[in-house]
Structures are given as C-alpha cells and as structure tokens.
Short mmCIF file of C-alpha atoms in Angstrom, two decimals:
data_model
loop_
_atom_site.label_atom_id
_atom_site.label_comp_id
_atom_site.label_asym_id
_atom_site.label_seq_id
_atom_site.Cartn_x
_atom_site.Cartn_y
_atom_site.Cartn_z
CA UNK A 887 61.52 184.67 146.03
CA UNK A 888 64.93 184.56 144.36
CA UNK A 889 65.97 181.57 146.49
CA UNK A 890 62.76 179.75 145.59
CA UNK A 891 63.32 180.48 141.90
CA UNK A 892 66.91 179.20 142.08
CA UNK A 893 65.77 176.07 143.95
CA UNK A 894 63.15 175.32 141.30
CA UNK A 895 65.68 175.85 138.51
CA UNK A 896 68.16 173.54 140.25
CA UNK A 897 65.43 170.93 140.65
CA UNK A 898 64.54 171.14 136.94
CA UNK A 899 68.21 170.84 136.01
CA UNK A 900 68.66 167.80 138.27
CA UNK A 901 65.59 166.18 136.70
CA UNK A 902 66.91 166.77 133.18
CA UNK A 903 70.34 165.45 134.16
CA UNK A 904 68.80 162.31 135.65
CA UNK A 905 66.81 161.79 132.45
CA UNK A 906 69.96 162.26 130.36
CA UNK A 907 71.70 159.68 132.54
CA UNK A 908 68.88 157.20 131.95
CA UNK A 909 69.11 157.77 128.19
CA UNK A 910 72.88 157.28 128.22
CA UNK A 911 72.66 154.07 130.26
CA UNK A 912 70.39 152.64 127.57
CA UNK A 913 73.33 153.05 125.17
CA UNK A 914 75.43 150.79 127.41
CA UNK A 915 74.81 147.02 127.10
CA UNK A 916 72.68 145.87 130.01
CA UNK A 917 74.11 142.35 129.81
CA UNK A 918 77.02 140.77 127.95
CA UNK A 919 76.18 138.86 124.77
CA UNK A 920 75.99 135.10 124.61
CA UNK A 921 79.08 133.76 122.85
CA UNK A 922 79.68 130.03 122.52
CA UNK A 923 83.46 130.08 122.87
CA UNK A 924 83.92 132.72 125.59
CA UNK A 925 82.43 133.99 128.84
CA UNK A 926 82.02 137.75 129.05
CA UNK A 927 81.33 140.19 131.90
CA UNK A 928 81.42 143.97 132.30
CA UNK A 929 81.38 146.62 135.04
CA UNK A 930 80.34 150.24 134.33
CA UNK A 931 80.56 152.87 137.09
CA UNK A 932 80.14 156.53 135.97
CA UNK A 933 81.10 159.14 138.56
CA UNK A 934 78.15 161.43 137.73
CA UNK A 935 74.69 160.83 136.26
CA UNK A 936 76.32 160.97 132.83
CA UNK A 937 79.90 160.20 131.84
CA UNK A 938 82.45 159.71 129.11
CA UNK A 939 83.23 155.99 129.44
CA UNK A 940 81.75 153.68 126.85
CA UNK A 941 81.80 150.01 125.96
CA UNK A 942 79.84 148.02 123.43
CA UNK A 943 79.48 144.57 121.87
CA UNK A 944 78.88 144.28 118.13
CA UNK A 945 77.67 140.86 116.94
CA UNK A 946 78.24 140.23 113.23
CA UNK A 947 76.31 137.91 110.96
CA UNK A 948 79.36 135.71 110.33
CA UNK A 949 79.55 134.89 114.05
CA UNK A 950 82.37 137.33 114.84
CA UNK A 951 82.02 139.54 117.91
CA UNK A 952 83.25 143.12 118.03
CA UNK A 953 84.25 144.55 121.42
CA UNK A 954 84.71 148.29 121.98
CA UNK A 955 85.87 150.19 125.04
CA UNK A 956 86.53 153.93 124.99
CA UNK A 957 87.08 156.94 127.22
CA UNK A 958 86.20 160.49 126.18
CA UNK A 959 88.20 163.38 127.64
CA UNK A 960 86.44 165.38 130.32
CA UNK A 961 83.50 164.52 132.52
CA UNK A 962 79.79 165.15 132.86
CA UNK A 963 77.45 166.37 130.13
CA UNK A 964 80.06 167.41 127.50
CA UNK A 965 81.79 164.03 127.76
CA UNK A 966 78.47 162.19 127.56
CA UNK A 967 77.53 163.98 124.32
CA UNK A 968 80.87 163.09 122.74
CA UNK A 969 80.45 159.54 123.98
CA UNK A 970 77.10 159.28 122.17
CA UNK A 971 78.72 160.61 119.00
CA UNK A 972 81.58 158.11 119.31
CA UNK A 973 79.18 155.21 119.82
CA UNK A 974 77.24 156.20 116.72
CA UNK A 975 80.45 156.43 114.67
CA UNK A 976 81.69 153.01 115.80
CA UNK A 977 78.39 151.31 115.06
CA UNK A 978 78.03 153.01 111.70
CA UNK A 979 81.52 152.21 110.43
CA UNK A 980 82.03 148.77 112.02
CA UNK A 981 79.05 147.24 110.23
CA UNK A 982 80.09 148.57 106.82
CA UNK A 983 83.91 148.31 106.86
CA UNK A 984 86.01 145.16 107.11
CA UNK A 985 89.52 146.14 108.19
CA UNK A 986 89.86 147.37 111.77
CA UNK A 987 92.53 149.94 111.04
CA UNK A 988 90.24 151.47 108.41
CA UNK A 989 87.33 151.54 110.88
CA UNK A 990 89.43 153.34 113.47
CA UNK A 991 90.70 155.80 110.84
CA UNK A 992 87.12 156.63 109.82
CA UNK A 993 86.03 157.03 113.44
CA UNK A 994 89.01 159.33 113.96
CA UNK A 995 87.88 161.49 111.03
CA UNK A 996 84.40 161.63 112.56
CA UNK A 997 85.80 162.70 115.93
CA UNK A 998 88.07 165.32 114.36
CA UNK A 999 85.00 166.90 112.77
CA UNK A 1000 82.96 166.74 116.00
CA UNK A 1001 85.54 167.94 118.53
CA UNK A 1002 87.32 171.19 119.31
CA UNK A 1003 90.85 171.72 120.65
CA UNK A 1004 91.49 169.67 123.80
CA UNK A 1005 88.67 167.21 123.14
CA UNK A 1006 89.58 163.65 122.18
CA UNK A 1007 88.86 160.02 122.98
CA UNK A 1008 90.91 156.90 123.50
CA UNK A 1009 89.49 153.61 122.25
CA UNK A 1010 90.24 149.94 121.81
CA UNK A 1011 88.38 147.89 119.23
CA UNK A 1012 88.81 144.15 118.81
CA UNK A 1013 87.02 141.44 116.86
CA UNK A 1014 86.85 137.89 118.21
CA UNK A 1015 86.45 135.06 115.70
CA UNK A 1016 83.52 132.59 116.12
CA UNK A 1017 85.84 129.85 117.38
CA UNK A 1018 87.27 132.16 120.06
CA UNK A 1019 90.80 131.49 118.90
CA UNK A 1020 91.80 134.78 117.26
CA UNK A 1021 91.50 138.44 118.21
CA UNK A 1022 92.20 141.17 115.67
CA UNK A 1023 92.45 144.58 117.29
CA UNK A 1024 93.42 148.24 117.02
CA UNK A 1025 94.32 150.41 120.01
CA UNK A 1026 93.77 154.16 119.54
CA UNK A 1027 95.75 155.60 122.45
CA UNK A 1028 93.81 153.60 125.04
CA UNK A 1029 95.19 152.00 128.21
CA UNK A 1030 96.46 148.71 126.75
CA UNK A 1031 94.19 145.75 127.55
CA UNK A 1032 95.82 142.82 129.32
CA UNK A 1033 95.92 139.31 127.89
CA UNK A 1034 96.59 136.88 130.74
CA UNK A 1035 97.93 133.42 129.90
CA UNK A 1036 99.59 130.99 132.31
CA UNK A 1037 100.26 133.73 134.84
CA UNK A 1038 101.93 136.02 132.28
CA UNK A 1039 100.46 139.24 130.93
CA UNK A 1040 100.78 140.57 127.40
CA UNK A 1041 99.68 144.15 126.69
CA UNK A 1042 97.74 144.87 123.49
CA UNK A 1043 99.24 148.14 122.28
CA UNK A 1044 99.27 148.01 118.46
CA UNK A 1045 97.29 150.85 116.91
CA UNK A 1046 97.94 154.57 116.89
CA UNK A 1047 97.03 157.95 118.38
CA UNK A 1048 93.92 158.89 120.32
CA UNK A 1049 90.82 159.77 118.29
CA UNK A 1050 90.03 163.35 117.39
CA UNK A 1051 93.58 164.71 117.62
CA UNK A 1052 94.53 164.99 113.95
CA UNK A 1053 93.17 163.84 110.60
CA UNK A 1054 96.66 162.64 109.66
CA UNK A 1055 96.68 159.84 112.26
CA UNK A 1056 97.62 156.41 110.91
CA UNK A 1057 96.57 153.14 112.54
CA UNK A 1058 97.85 149.56 112.53
CA UNK A 1059 96.00 146.41 113.48
CA UNK A 1060 97.33 143.68 115.74
CA UNK A 1061 96.56 139.98 115.87
CA UNK A 1062 96.78 137.55 118.77
CA UNK A 1063 96.09 133.83 118.81
CA UNK A 1064 94.04 132.78 121.82
CA UNK A 1065 93.94 129.56 123.85
CA UNK A 1066 91.53 127.96 126.24
CA UNK A 1067 91.72 129.68 129.63
CA UNK A 1068 93.10 132.98 128.30
CA UNK A 1069 91.65 136.06 129.99
CA UNK A 1070 91.29 139.33 128.08
CA UNK A 1071 90.89 142.33 130.39
CA UNK A 1072 89.83 145.73 129.01
CA UNK A 1073 89.55 148.81 131.23
CA UNK A 1074 89.45 152.61 131.27
CA UNK A 1075 91.89 154.89 133.09
CA UNK A 1076 89.53 155.32 136.05
CA UNK A 1077 90.64 151.81 137.01
CA UNK A 1078 94.37 152.49 137.24
CA UNK A 1079 94.08 156.13 138.33
CA UNK A 1080 91.89 155.51 141.38
CA UNK A 1081 93.53 157.51 144.20
CA UNK A 1082 93.74 156.91 147.94
CA UNK A 1083 94.12 159.55 150.68
CA UNK A 1084 97.89 159.58 150.15
CA UNK A 1085 97.37 160.68 146.53
CA UNK A 1086 98.72 157.32 145.39
CA UNK A 1087 97.22 155.75 142.25
CA UNK A 1088 96.08 152.12 142.15
CA UNK A 1089 98.29 151.70 139.10
CA UNK A 1090 98.75 149.10 136.40
CA UNK A 1091 100.96 146.82 138.51
CA UNK A 1092 98.31 146.40 141.22
CA UNK A 1093 95.70 145.89 138.54
CA UNK A 1094 97.79 143.15 136.92
CA UNK A 1095 98.34 141.48 140.31
CA UNK A 1096 94.58 141.49 140.96
CA UNK A 1097 93.87 140.01 137.54
CA UNK A 1098 96.38 137.19 138.12
CA UNK A 1099 94.99 136.57 141.62
CA UNK A 1100 91.41 136.06 140.39
CA UNK A 1101 92.14 134.49 136.98
CA UNK A 1102 90.61 131.13 137.91
CA UNK A 1103 87.23 132.70 138.68
CA UNK A 1104 84.42 133.44 136.25
CA UNK A 1105 84.64 136.74 134.32
CA UNK A 1106 81.87 138.20 136.47
CA UNK A 1107 83.74 137.36 139.68
CA UNK A 1108 87.04 138.60 138.21
CA UNK A 1109 85.44 141.99 137.52
CA UNK A 1110 83.71 142.16 140.91
CA UNK A 1111 86.81 141.17 142.87
CA UNK A 1112 89.02 143.67 141.04
CA UNK A 1113 86.41 146.36 141.73
CA UNK A 1114 86.55 145.48 145.43
CA UNK A 1115 90.36 145.64 145.38
CA UNK A 1116 90.14 149.14 143.94
CA UNK A 1117 87.54 150.19 146.52
CA UNK A 1118 89.63 148.84 149.40
CA UNK A 1119 92.68 150.67 148.06
CA UNK A 1120 90.78 153.94 147.63
CA UNK A 1121 89.14 153.72 151.05
CA UNK A 1122 87.02 156.77 151.80
CA UNK A 1123 88.76 158.97 149.24
CA UNK A 1124 86.45 160.49 146.62
CA UNK A 1125 86.14 158.93 143.20
CA UNK A 1126 87.59 161.17 140.51
CA UNK A 1127 86.79 159.38 137.25
CA UNK A 1128 84.42 156.97 135.54
CA UNK A 1129 85.41 153.31 135.77
CA UNK A 1130 84.70 150.58 133.22
CA UNK A 1131 85.96 147.01 132.88
CA UNK A 1132 85.26 144.24 130.37
CA UNK A 1133 86.47 140.67 131.00
CA UNK A 1134 86.53 137.95 128.34
CA UNK A 1135 87.56 134.40 129.23
CA UNK A 1136 88.13 131.88 126.46
CA UNK A 1137 86.41 128.54 127.01
#
C-alpha cells in the first residue's frame, strides 16, 4: 500500500512537472521574428522538463529589435521560477526605458529583491536598429557573444556584473557597427561547458572554430551544425546543463 501511494504521488508530481514545462516553453519564442535586414535562428535544449535558460525577442514600434539571452543559476524548478521572473522584468523595463544600461540596472534591482544568497543570473541584452547596421548592447556577466566578420571574431563583453548579486552594480553599454554578412552568435554556458567522457569541456575555442566553419550557411543551419558538433564531441556522456543558441546574420 505504501509503494502504491508513493507511485501515485510520483506520477502526480511528474504530471505537474510536465505541465510546468509546457507553460515555460510557451514563454520561449516558438519561431524567430521576421526582420527585414537580418536572418535569425535559435536552438533551445533544456536538460529537464523545466530549466533556467531563457531567450526572447522584443520588437519595438520604431522598428528596432531587442534580443535577450540569459542563464539563471541552478537547474530544474527553482531555476525555472527565477527564469519566469527575469523574463517578466526584462519585458516590463525594456518597453518603458530607453537606455540599455538603465534597463539592465533596473532588472538587476528586480533580481536582487527576488533572489537569496547564491542565486543570480547572467544576461546579454542587445538592440538591433531597423537597418541592421548597429547593435547597442549590455552584457551582465554572460558568456560574451561572438561577432564574426571576415573570419575574425570579436567578443561583446561591455556591461557589468551578473544580475542579482548586489544593488550597487553599475553597467555600461557597448556599440558595434554591423556590415552585410556579419554573424552574431549568442549562447549560454551549456554550449561551451558540454563535457565528454574524458571530463573535457567543448570550450570557447572549439565553439569559435565551429562558427567560422559554418559561417556561410543560413542561421538555422549554423545553429544545427554547431549543435551536432557539440553532440559529436560529447558522445554518449550525459548532458549536464541547459543549452541555448541564437544566431543573427546581417543581410
């Protein structure tokens, strides 16, 4: 009787977790937005039903496009709840505040109020102009996105500390001029920290090599091919973290 009771409780828990996963996936864009001056693709692979990775696209009335990618500390249900809170904060502040550094500072204040010790999030937020020729951004402790141009990679690092660490955090905003053919690659740490059986990480250098190798493809194929490179490297070793990638290619 006790075993039956435990089995029924486990079944109810699994059902609730699956429902929570479905709710969370509705918060993730099902398809990239249409943008005249750029092609966009994304890959989202949580390790459990729910996870702490997050990306979003924020279209503005002036024709600008906001792009967010973030990674909440931890895994599973706690990370998914913080992810939902972070998404709400980004959407609330981005549509009512102009300067990116101010937006990130306000999101940081929100996270500081919502988190306890040891809980934080890294995030990258950029805004692409309607002509696709300028990206203004702020990096809050996130793995620096790669800007690939003519076989050379520039890392977008300007910003500040991770979100939710301290209310005193200050943030700067960066600006890059874009050209036709440029590839902007955003990712979470599950991409570079994928481990094989030798406890060796895929790493940023391999990731950069893969991006250069597939740069002539469409953004969707770039993302898919990099994902396959990571899977081949990992082999049969277990996945240990959520994995998210966003690829933007300037027309």
